[in-house]
Coordinates of C-alpha atoms in Angstrom, one line a residue:
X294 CA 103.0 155.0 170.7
X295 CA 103.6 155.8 174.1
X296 CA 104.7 152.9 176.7
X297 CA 106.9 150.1 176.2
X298 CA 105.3 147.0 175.1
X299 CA 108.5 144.7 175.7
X300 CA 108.9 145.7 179.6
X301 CA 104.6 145.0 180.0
X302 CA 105.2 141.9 178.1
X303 CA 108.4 140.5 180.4
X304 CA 106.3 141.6 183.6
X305 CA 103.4 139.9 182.5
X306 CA 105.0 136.5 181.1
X307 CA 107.4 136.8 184.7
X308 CA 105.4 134.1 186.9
X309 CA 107.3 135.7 190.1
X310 CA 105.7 138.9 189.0
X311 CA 102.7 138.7 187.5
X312 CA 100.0 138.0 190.6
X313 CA 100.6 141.6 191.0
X314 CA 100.5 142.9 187.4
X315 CA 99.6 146.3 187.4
X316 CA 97.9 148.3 184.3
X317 CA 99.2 152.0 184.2
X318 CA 96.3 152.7 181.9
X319 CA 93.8 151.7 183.5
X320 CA 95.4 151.8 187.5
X321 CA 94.2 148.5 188.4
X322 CA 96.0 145.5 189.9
X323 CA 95.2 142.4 187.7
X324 CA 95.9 138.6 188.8
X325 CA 97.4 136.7 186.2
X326 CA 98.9 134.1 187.3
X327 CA 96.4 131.2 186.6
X328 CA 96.1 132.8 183.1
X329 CA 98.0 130.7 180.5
X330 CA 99.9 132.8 177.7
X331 CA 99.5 132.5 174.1
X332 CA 101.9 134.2 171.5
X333 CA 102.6 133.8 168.0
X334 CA 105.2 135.0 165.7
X335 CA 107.0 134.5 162.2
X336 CA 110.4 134.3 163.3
X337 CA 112.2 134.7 166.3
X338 CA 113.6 138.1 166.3
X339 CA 112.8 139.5 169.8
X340 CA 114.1 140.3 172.5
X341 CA 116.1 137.5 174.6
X342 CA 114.9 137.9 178.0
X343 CA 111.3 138.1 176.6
X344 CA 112.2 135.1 174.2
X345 CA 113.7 133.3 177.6
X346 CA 110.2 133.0 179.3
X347 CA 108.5 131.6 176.7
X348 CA 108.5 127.5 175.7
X349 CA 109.0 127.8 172.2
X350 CA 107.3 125.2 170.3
X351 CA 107.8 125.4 166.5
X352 CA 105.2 124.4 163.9
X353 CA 106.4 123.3 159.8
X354 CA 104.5 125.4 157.0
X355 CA 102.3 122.9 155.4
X356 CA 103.7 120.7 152.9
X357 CA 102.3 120.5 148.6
X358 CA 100.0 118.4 149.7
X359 CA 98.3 119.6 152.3
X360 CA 98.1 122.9 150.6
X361 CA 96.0 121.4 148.4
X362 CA 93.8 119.1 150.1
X363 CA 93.2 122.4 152.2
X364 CA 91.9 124.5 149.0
X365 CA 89.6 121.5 147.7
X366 CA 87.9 121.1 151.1
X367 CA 87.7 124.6 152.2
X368 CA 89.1 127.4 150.4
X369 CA 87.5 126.6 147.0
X370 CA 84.1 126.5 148.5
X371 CA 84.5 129.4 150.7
X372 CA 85.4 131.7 148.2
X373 CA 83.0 130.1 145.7
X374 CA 79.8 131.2 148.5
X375 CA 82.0 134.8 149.0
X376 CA 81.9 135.3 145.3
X377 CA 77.8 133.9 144.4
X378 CA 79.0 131.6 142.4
X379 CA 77.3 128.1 142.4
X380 CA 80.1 124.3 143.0
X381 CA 78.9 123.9 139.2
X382 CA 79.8 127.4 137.7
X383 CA 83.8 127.0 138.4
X384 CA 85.7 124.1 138.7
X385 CA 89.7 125.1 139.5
X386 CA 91.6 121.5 138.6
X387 CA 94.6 119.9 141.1
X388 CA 97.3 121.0 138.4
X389 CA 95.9 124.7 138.8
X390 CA 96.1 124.7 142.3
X391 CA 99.4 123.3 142.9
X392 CA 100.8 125.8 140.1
X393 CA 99.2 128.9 142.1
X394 CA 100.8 127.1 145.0
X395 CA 104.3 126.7 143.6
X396 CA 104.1 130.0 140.8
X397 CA 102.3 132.2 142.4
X398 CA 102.6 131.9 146.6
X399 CA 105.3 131.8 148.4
X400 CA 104.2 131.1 152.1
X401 CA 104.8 128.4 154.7
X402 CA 100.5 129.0 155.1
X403 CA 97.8 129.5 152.7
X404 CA 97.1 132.9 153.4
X405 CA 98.0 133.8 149.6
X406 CA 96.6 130.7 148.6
X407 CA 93.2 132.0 149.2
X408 CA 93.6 135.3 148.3
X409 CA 94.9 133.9 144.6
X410 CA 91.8 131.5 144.2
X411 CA 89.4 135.1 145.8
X412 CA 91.0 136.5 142.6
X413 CA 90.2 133.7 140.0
X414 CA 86.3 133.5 141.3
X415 CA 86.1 137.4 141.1
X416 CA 87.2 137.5 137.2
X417 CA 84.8 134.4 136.9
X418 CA 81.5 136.5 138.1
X419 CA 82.6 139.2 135.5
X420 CA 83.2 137.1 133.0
X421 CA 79.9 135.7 133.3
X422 CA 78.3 138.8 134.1
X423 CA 79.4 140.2 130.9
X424 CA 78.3 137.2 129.2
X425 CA 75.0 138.2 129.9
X426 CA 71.5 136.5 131.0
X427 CA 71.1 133.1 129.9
X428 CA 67.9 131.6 129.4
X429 CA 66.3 129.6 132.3
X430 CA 66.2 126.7 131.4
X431 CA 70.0 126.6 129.6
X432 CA 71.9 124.0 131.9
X433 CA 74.9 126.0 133.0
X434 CA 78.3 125.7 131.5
X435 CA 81.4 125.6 134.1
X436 CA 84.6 127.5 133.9
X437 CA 87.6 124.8 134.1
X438 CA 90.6 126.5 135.3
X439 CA 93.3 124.5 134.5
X440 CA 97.3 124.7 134.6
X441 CA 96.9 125.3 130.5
X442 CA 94.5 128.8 131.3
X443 CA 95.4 129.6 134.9
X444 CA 97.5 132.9 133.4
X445 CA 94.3 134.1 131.8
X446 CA 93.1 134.4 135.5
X447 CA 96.5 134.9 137.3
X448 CA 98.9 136.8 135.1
X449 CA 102.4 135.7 134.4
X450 CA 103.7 133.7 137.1
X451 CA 105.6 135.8 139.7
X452 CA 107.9 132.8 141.1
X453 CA 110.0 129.9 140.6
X454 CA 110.8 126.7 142.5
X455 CA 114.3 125.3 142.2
X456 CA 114.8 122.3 140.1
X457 CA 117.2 119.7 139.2
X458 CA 119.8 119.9 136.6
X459 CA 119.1 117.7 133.6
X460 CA 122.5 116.9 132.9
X461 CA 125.7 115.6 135.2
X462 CA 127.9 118.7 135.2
X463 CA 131.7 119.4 136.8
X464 CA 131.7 121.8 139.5
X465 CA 128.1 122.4 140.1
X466 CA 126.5 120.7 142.9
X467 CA 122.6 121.1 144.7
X468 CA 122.6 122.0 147.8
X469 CA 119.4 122.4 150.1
X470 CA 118.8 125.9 152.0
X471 CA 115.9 126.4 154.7
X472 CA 114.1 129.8 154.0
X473 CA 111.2 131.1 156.4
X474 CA 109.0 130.1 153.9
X475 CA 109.9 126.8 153.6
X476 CA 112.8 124.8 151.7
X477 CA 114.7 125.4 148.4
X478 CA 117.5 124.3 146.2
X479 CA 120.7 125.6 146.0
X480 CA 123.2 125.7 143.3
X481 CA 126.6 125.8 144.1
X482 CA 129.4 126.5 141.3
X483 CA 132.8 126.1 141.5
X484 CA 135.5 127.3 138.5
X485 CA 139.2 127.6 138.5
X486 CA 140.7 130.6 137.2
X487 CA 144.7 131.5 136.5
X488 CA 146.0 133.5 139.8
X489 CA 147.9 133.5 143.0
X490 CA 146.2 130.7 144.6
X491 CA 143.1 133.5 146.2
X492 CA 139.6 132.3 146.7
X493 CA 136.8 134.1 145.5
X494 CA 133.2 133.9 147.5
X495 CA 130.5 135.7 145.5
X496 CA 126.6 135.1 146.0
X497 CA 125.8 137.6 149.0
X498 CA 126.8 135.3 151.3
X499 CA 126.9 135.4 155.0
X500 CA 130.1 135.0 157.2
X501 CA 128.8 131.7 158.5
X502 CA 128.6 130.5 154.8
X503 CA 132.2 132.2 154.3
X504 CA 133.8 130.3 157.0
X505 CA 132.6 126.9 155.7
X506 CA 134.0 127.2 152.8
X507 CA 136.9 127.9 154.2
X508 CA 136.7 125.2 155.4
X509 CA 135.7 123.2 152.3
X510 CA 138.7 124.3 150.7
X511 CA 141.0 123.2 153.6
X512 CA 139.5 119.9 154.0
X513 CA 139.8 119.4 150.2
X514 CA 143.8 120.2 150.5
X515 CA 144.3 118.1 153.5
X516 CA 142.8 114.7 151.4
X517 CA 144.6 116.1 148.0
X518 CA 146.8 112.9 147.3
X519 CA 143.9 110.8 148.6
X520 CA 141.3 112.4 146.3
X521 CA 143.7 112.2 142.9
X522 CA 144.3 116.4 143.4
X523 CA 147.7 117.4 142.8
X524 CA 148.6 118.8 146.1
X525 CA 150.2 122.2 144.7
X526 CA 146.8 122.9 142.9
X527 CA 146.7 126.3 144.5
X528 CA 150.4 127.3 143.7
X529 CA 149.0 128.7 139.9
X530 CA 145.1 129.3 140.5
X531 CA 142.7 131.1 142.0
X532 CA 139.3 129.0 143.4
X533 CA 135.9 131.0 142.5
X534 CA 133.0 129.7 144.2
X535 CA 129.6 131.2 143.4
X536 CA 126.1 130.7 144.9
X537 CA 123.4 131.8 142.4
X538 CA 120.6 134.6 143.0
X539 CA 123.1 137.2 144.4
X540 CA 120.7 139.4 145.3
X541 CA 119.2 137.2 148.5
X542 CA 121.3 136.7 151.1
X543 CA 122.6 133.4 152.4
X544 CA 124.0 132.1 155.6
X545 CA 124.7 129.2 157.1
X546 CA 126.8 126.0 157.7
X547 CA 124.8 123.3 155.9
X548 CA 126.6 123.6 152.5
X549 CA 129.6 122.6 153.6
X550 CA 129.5 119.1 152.3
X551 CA 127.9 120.8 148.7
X552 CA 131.2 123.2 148.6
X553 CA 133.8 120.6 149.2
X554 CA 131.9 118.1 146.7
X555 CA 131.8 121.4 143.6
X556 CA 135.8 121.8 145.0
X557 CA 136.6 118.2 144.5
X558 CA 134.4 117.8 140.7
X559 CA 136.4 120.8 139.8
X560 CA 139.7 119.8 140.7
X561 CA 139.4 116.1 139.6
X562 CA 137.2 116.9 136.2
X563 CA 134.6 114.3 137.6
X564 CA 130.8 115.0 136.9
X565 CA 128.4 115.8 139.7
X566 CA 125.2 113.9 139.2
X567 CA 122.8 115.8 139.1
X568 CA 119.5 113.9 140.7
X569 CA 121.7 113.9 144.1
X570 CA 121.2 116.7 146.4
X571 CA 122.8 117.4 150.1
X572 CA 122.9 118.8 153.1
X573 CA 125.4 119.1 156.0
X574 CA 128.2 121.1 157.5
X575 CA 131.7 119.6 157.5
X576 CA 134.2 120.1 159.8
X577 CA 138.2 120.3 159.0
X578 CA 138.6 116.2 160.1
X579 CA 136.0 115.7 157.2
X580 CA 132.9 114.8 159.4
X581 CA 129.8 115.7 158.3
X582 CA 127.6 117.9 161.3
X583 CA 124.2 117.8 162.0
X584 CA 121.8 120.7 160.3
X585 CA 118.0 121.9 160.8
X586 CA 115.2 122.3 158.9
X587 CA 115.3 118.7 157.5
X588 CA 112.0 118.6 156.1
X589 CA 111.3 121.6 154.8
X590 CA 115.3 121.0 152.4
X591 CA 113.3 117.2 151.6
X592 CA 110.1 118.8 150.5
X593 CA 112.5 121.2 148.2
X594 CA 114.1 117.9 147.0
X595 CA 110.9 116.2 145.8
X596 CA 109.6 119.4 144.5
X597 CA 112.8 119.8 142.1
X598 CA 112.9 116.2 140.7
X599 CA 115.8 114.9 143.1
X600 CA 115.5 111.4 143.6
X601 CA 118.7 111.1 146.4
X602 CA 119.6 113.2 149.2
X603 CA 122.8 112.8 151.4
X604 CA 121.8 113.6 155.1
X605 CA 124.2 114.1 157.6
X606 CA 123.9 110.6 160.1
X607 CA 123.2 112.6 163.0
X608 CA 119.8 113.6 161.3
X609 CA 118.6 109.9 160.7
X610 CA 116.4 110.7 163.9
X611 CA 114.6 113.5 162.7
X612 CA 113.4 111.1 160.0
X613 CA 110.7 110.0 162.1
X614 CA 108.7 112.5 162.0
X615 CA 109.0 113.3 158.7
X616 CA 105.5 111.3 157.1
X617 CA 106.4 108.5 154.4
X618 CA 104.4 110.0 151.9
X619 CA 106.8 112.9 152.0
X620 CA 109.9 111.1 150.6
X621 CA 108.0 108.1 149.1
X622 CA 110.2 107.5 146.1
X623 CA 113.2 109.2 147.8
X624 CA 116.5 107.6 148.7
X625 CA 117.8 109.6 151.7
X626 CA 121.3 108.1 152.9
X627 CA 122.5 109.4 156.1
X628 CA 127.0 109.7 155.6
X629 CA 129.0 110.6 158.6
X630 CA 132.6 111.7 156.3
X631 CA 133.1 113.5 153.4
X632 CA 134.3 110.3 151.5
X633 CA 131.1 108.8 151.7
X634 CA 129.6 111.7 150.0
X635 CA 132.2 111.6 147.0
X636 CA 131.6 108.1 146.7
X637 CA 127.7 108.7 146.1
X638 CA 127.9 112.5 144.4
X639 CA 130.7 111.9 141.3
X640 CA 129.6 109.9 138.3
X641 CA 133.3 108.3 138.8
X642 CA 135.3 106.9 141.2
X643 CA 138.4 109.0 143.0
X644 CA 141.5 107.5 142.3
X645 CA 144.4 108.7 144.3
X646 CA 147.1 110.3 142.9
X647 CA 150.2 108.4 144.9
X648 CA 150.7 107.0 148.1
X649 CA 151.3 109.4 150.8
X650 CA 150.1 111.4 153.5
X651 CA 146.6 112.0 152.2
X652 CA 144.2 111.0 155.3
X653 CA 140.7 108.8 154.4
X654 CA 139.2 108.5 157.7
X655 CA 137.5 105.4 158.7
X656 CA 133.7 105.3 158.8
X657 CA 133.5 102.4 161.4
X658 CA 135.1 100.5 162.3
X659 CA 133.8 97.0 160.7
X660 CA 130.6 96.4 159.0
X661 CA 129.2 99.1 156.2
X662 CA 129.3 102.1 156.6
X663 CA 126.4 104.6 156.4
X664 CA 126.6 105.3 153.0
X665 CA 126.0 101.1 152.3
X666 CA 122.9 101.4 154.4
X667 CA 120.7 103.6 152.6
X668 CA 117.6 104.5 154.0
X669 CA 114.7 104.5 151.4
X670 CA 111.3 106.4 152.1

């Protein structure tokens, strides 16, 4: 290619300059400066001056179910006329649509969605094609696809969606990661192994993830003697924390809260429960920090079977424009300190160890705090 299309685009997008746009190609002059730009993209990797004269102005992948009210009102019938096939030769059920959506797609669009459902209709006009003629007058039998044959038309399924543990287990806690195509659990495991008092980060993980569980781990030793920790827990012991699917990478400060809650179940031998989820950073006082991408991690949530999430409080705002039908049967609880997040993650409660310098931070001062004031959606 010859030409650089970065420079055209930061001349044209420049309002100062481009009244006076010149094409090179073409050796006009072209006015554009009553022309309003348009440009879309998948993420945000370009260049910052170019990125710096543009209003971005994101827009969520759809949620479960607007994937599928989008196949049964358009999609289906679409590819039904594409294919010559009549609304009573193939009927593809709810449960097989939100399986190809969840097994078989991974998109924040429906891009695949329709190319899955182009597939199903095309193995449909064979199979009835090899079938043979029927006799005129034969009322016409449909094909169901349901979740019980969708593989017959699909093939194995190609992905998985994260859900919730079945039992309450010590040192694994869910987490909630934003992707680009939308939101998924995280596990996050913690064991304690004989050493030197090293810890051990494995999982691909990024250095922004790296750093907060360092400080996780700091956070955790500050509030030993408050937590019930013997403070010399390092002196004998190395801390491995683990982040499952090493092969994709992951970065980020929103697990904070998740690593110092899997630190403090493993240290204390106190169950995580396991339809509780979270999301937040955490800083060395023991606050929990505002995070993005707070519906996508929710629709993640309800997908897996977790019926409470711990927000950070600072996020309580975003939950406006999150529609109620998204978390209906969801308790979300916005927490502002790590305490309140023991409090509702462990099966039991912490007990300290001994009076002394351990520091519990106030949540506020009077009245309940956060964690007391649950927010159901």
């Amino acid at each position: 290619f010859r030409g650089d299309p970065s420079s055209a685009l930061l001349e044209v997008l420049d309002p100062e300059q481009n009244n006076t746009f010149n094409d090179h190609y073409l050796e006009v002059d072209l006015d554009l400066s009553e022309v309003m730009f348009v440009a879309t993209s998948n993420t945000l990797n370009i260049p910052g001056p170019l990125l710096d004269r543009m209003e971005v102005i994101r827009i969520p992948g759809y949620t479960e179910e607007e994937k599928l009210n989008i196949a049964e009102r358009y999609l289906v019938p679409k590819q039904l006329k594409a294919n010559g096939l009549k609304p009573e030769e193939l009927k593809i059920a709810d449960s097989a649509i939100r399986d190809i959506v969840r097994y078989y797609t991974r998109e924040s669009g429906v891009r695949n969605l329709e190319r899955e459902i182009a597939k199903i209709c095309r193995k449909v006009v064979k199979e009835i094609a090899l079938a043979g003629p029927r006799p005129a007058k034969k009322k016409v039998s449909a094909i169901n696809v349901t979740s019980k044959n969708l593989e017959k038309y699909q093939g194995v399924r190609r992905f998985d969606y994260g859900r919730a543990e079945e039992q309450n287990e010590i040192g694994l806690v869910t987490g909630l990661a934003w992707t680009e195509v939308g939101g998924d659990l995280l596990q996050i495991e913690v064991s304690l192994v004989p050493g030197k008092g090293g810890m051990t980060l494995t999982g691909q993980l990024g250095d922004v993830m790296k750093e907060s569980a360092s400080a996780a781990l700091s956070v955790v030793r500050s509030r030993a003697e408050s937590l019930g920790i013997d403070t010399d827990f390092l002196q004998k012991q190395d801390v491995h924390l683990h982040v499952p699917d090493g092969a994709t990478p992951k970065d980020g400060p929103s697990a904070g809260i998740a690593m110092a809650t899997a630190l403090v179940s493993t240290l204390t031998k106190n169950p995580v429960r396991a339809n509780v989820a979270m999301t937040g950073e955490i800083t060395l006082r023991g606050r929990v920090s505002a995070i993005g991408g707070l519906k996508e991690k929710l629709l993640a949530a309800i997908r897996g079977g977790i019926t409470t999430v711990i927000i950070p409080e600072e996020n309580r705002k975003d939950l406006a424009d999150i529609p109620a039908n998204v978390t209906q049967g969801m308790k979300i609880v916005p927490v502002r300190w790590i305490d309140e997040v023991l409090d509702l993650a462990l099966e039991r409660p912490l007990t300290p160890a001994a009076s002394g310098s351990g520091e519990k931070l106030p949540v506020r001062e009077g009245g309940k705090s956060p964690a007391q004031e649950g927010v159901k959606h």
